[in-house]
PDB file of C-alpha atoms in Angstrom:
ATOM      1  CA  UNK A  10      20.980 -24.519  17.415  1.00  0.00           C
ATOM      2  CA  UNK A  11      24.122 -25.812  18.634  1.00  0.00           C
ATOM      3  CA  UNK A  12      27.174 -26.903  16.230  1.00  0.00           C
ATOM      4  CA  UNK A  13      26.625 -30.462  16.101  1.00  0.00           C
ATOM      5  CA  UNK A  14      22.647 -30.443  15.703  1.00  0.00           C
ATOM      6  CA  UNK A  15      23.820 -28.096  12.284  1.00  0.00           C
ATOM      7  CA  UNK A  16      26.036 -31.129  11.271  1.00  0.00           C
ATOM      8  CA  UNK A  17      23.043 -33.497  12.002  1.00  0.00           C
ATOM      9  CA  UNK A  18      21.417 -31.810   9.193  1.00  0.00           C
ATOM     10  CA  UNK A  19      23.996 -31.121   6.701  1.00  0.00           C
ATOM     11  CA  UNK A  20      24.846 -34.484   6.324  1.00  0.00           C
ATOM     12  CA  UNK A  21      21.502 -35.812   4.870  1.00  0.00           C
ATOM     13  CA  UNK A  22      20.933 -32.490   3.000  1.00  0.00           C
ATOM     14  CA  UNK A  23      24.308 -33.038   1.383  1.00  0.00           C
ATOM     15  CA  UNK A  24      23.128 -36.577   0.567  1.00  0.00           C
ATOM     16  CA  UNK A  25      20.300 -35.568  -1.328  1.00  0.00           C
ATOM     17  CA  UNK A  26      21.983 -32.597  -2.945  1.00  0.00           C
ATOM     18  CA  UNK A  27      24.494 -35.735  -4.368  1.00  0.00           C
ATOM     19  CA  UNK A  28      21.804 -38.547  -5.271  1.00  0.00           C
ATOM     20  CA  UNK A  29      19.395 -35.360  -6.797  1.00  0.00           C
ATOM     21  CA  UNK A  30      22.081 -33.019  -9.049  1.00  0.00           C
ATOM     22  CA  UNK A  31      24.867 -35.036  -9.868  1.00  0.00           C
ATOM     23  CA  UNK A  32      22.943 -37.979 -11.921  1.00  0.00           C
ATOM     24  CA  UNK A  33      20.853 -35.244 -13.209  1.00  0.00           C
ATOM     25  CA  UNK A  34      23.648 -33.222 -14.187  1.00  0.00           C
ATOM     26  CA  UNK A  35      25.713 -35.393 -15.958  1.00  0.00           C
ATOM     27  CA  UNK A  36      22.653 -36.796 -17.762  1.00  0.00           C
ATOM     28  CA  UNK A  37      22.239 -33.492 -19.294  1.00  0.00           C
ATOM     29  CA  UNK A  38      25.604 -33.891 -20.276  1.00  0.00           C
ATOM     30  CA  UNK A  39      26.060 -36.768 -21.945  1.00  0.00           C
ATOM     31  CA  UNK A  40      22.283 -35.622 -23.658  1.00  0.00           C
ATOM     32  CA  UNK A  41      24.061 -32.272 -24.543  1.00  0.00           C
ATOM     33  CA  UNK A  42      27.375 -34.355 -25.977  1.00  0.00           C
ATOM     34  CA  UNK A  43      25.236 -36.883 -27.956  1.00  0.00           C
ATOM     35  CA  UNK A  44      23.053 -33.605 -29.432  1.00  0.00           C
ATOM     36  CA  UNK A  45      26.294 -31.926 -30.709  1.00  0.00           C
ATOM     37  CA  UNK A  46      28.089 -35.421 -31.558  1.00  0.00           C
ATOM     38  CA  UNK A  47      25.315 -35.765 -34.332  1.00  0.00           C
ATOM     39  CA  UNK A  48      24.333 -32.640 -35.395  1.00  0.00           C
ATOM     40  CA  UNK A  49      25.542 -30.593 -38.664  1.00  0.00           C
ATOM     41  CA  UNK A  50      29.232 -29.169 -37.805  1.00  0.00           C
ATOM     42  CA  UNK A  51      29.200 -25.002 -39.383  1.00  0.00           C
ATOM     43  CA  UNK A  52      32.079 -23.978 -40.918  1.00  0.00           C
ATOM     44  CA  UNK A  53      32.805 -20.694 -42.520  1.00  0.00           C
ATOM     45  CA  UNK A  54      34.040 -19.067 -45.687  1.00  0.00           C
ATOM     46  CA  UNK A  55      34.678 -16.021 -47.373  1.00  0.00           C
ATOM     47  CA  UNK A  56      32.016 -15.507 -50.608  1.00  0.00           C
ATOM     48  CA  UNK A  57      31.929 -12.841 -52.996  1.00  0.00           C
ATOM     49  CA  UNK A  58      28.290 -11.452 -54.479  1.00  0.00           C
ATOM     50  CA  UNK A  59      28.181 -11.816 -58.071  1.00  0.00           C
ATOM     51  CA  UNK A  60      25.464 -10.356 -60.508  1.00  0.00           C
ATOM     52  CA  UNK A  61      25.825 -11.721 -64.100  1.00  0.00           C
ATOM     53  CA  UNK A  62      24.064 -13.353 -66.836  1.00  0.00           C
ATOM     54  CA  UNK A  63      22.483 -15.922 -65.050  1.00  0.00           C
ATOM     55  CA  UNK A  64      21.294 -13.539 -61.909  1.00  0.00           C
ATOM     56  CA  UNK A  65      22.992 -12.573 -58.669  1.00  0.00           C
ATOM     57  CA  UNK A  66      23.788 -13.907 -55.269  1.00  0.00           C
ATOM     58  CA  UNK A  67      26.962 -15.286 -53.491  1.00  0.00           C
ATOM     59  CA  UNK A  68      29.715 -17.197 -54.355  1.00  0.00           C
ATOM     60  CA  UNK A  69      32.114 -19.418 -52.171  1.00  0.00           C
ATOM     61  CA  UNK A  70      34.214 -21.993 -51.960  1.00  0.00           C
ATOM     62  CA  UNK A  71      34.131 -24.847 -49.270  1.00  0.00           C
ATOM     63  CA  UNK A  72      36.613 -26.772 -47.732  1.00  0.00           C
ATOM     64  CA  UNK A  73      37.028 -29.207 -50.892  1.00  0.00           C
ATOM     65  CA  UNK A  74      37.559 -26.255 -52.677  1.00  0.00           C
ATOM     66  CA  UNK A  75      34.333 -26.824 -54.900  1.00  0.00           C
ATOM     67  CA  UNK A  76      32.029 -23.150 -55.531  1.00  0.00           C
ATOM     68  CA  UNK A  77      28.611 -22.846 -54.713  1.00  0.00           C
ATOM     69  CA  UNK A  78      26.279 -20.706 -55.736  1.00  0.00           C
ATOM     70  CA  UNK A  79      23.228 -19.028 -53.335  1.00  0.00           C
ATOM     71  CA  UNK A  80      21.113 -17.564 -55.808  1.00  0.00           C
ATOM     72  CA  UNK A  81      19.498 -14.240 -54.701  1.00  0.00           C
ATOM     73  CA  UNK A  82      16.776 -11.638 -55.707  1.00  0.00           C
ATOM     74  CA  UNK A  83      18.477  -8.252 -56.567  1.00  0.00           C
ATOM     75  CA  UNK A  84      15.842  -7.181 -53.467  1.00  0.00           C
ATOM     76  CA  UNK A  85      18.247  -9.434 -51.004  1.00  0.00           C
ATOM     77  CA  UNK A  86      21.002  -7.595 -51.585  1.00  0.00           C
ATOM     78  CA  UNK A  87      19.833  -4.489 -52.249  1.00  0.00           C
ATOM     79  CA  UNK A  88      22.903  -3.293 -49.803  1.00  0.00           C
ATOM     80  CA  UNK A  89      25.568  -4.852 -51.085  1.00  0.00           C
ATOM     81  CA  UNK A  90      27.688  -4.374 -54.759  1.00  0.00           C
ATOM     82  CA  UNK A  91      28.770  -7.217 -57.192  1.00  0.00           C
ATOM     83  CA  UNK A  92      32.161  -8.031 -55.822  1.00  0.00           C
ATOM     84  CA  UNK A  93      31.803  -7.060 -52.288  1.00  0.00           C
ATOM     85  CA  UNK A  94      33.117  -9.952 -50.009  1.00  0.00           C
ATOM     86  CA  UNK A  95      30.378 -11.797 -47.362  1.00  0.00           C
ATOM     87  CA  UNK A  96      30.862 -14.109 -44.489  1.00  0.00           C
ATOM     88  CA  UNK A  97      28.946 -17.734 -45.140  1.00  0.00           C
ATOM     89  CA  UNK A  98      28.609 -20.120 -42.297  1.00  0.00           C
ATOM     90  CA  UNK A  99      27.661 -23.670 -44.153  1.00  0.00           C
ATOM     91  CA  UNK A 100      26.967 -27.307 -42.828  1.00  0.00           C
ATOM     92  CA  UNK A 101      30.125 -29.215 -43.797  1.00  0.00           C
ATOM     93  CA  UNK A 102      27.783 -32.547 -44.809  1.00  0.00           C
ATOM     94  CA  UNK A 103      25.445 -30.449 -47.278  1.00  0.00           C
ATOM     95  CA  UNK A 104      26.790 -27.066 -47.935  1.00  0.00           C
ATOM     96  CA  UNK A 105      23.845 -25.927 -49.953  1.00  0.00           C
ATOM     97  CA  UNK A 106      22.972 -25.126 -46.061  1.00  0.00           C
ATOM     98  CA  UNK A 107      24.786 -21.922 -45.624  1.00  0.00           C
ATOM     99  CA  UNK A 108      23.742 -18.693 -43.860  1.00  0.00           C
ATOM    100  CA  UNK A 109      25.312 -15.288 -42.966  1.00  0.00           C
ATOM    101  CA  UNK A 110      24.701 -15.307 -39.655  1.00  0.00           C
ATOM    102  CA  UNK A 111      26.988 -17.317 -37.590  1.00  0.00           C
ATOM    103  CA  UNK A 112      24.595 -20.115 -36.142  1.00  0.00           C
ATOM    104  CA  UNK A 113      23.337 -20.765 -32.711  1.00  0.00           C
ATOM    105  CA  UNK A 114      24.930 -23.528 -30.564  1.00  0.00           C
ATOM    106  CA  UNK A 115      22.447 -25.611 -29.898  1.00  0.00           C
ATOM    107  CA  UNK A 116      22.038 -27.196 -26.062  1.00  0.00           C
ATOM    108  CA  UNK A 117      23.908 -24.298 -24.606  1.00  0.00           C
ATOM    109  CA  UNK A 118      21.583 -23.514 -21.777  1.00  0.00           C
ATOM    110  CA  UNK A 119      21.222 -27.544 -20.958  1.00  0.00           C
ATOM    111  CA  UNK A 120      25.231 -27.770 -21.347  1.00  0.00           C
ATOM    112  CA  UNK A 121      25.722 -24.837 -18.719  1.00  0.00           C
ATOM    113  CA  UNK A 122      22.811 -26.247 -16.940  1.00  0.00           C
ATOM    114  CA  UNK A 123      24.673 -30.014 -16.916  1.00  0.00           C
ATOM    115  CA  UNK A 124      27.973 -28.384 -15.007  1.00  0.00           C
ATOM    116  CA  UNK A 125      26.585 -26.301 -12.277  1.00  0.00           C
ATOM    117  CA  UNK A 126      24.224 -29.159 -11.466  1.00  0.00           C
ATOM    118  CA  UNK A 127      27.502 -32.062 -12.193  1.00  0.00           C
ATOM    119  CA  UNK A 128      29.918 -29.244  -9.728  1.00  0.00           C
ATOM    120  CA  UNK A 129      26.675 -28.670  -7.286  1.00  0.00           C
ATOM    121  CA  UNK A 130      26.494 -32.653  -7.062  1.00  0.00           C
ATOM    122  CA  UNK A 131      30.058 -33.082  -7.082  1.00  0.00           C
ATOM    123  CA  UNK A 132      31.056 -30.242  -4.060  1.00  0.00           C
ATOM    124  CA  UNK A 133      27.911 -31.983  -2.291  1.00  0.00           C
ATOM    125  CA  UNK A 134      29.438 -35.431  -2.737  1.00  0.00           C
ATOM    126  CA  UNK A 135      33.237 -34.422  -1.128  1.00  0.00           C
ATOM    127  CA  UNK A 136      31.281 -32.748   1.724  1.00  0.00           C
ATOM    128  CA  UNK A 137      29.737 -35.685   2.575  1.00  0.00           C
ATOM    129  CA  UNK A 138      33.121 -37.522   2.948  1.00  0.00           C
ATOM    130  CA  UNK A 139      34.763 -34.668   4.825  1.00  0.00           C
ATOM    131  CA  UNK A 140      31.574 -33.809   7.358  1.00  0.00           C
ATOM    132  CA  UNK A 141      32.146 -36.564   9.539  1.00  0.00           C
ATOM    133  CA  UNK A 142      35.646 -34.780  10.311  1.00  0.00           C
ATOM    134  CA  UNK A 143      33.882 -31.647  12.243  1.00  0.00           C
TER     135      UNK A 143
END
């Protein structure tokens, strides 16, 4: 195939490549934006495990410096010693929500997904404009 039957061919492949990933991708996008705009935002805090009169479990401030209390059988933290410090990840709307485990990001896979179509769509669209210059 000679040199310009190949640019022939790129130039509606590259169309497609444009009209097919680059809406697509920056649909996910905005999809992945509006998921994370909305959802709970994590924060973290330092809590300490307590075991008194009234049971044990964690205890932790949040960011308006009011404690909370996470209420635990004896069985839950088996491993750990009154006093020893823990990591709590809590939603900053309702932090009776709190884990210790960081928590997962949620969308990641469509968010990566959303660039390399968006830069597949993108590099697709310049090529178009600079083809005709071969």
């Amino acid at each position: 195939m000679t040199m310009p039957g190949v640019i022939d061919i790129a130039g509606p492949i590259l169309e497609v490549l444009t009209w097919i990933c680059l809406p697509a991708g920056l649909i996910l996008l905005v999809a992945v934006g509006t998921m994370r705009r909305f959802e709970d935002q994590w924060t973290q805090s330092e809590g300490v495990v307590y075991s008194d009169e009234s049971g044990v479990g964690f205890r932790w401030y949040d960011h308006h410096y009011q404690v909370h209390n996470a209420p635990m059988s004896p069985h839950d933290i088996r491993h750990m010693a009154p006093g020893d410090a823990v990591t709590i990840h809590y939603a900053v709307k309702t932090p009776t929500r709190w884990r210790t485990s960081a928590p997962e990001v949620r969308g990641e896979a469509a968010g990566v997904l959303g660039w390399i179509l968006s830069g597949i769509g993108a590099a697709a669209f310049v090529a178009g404009f600079l083809l005709p210059m071969f």
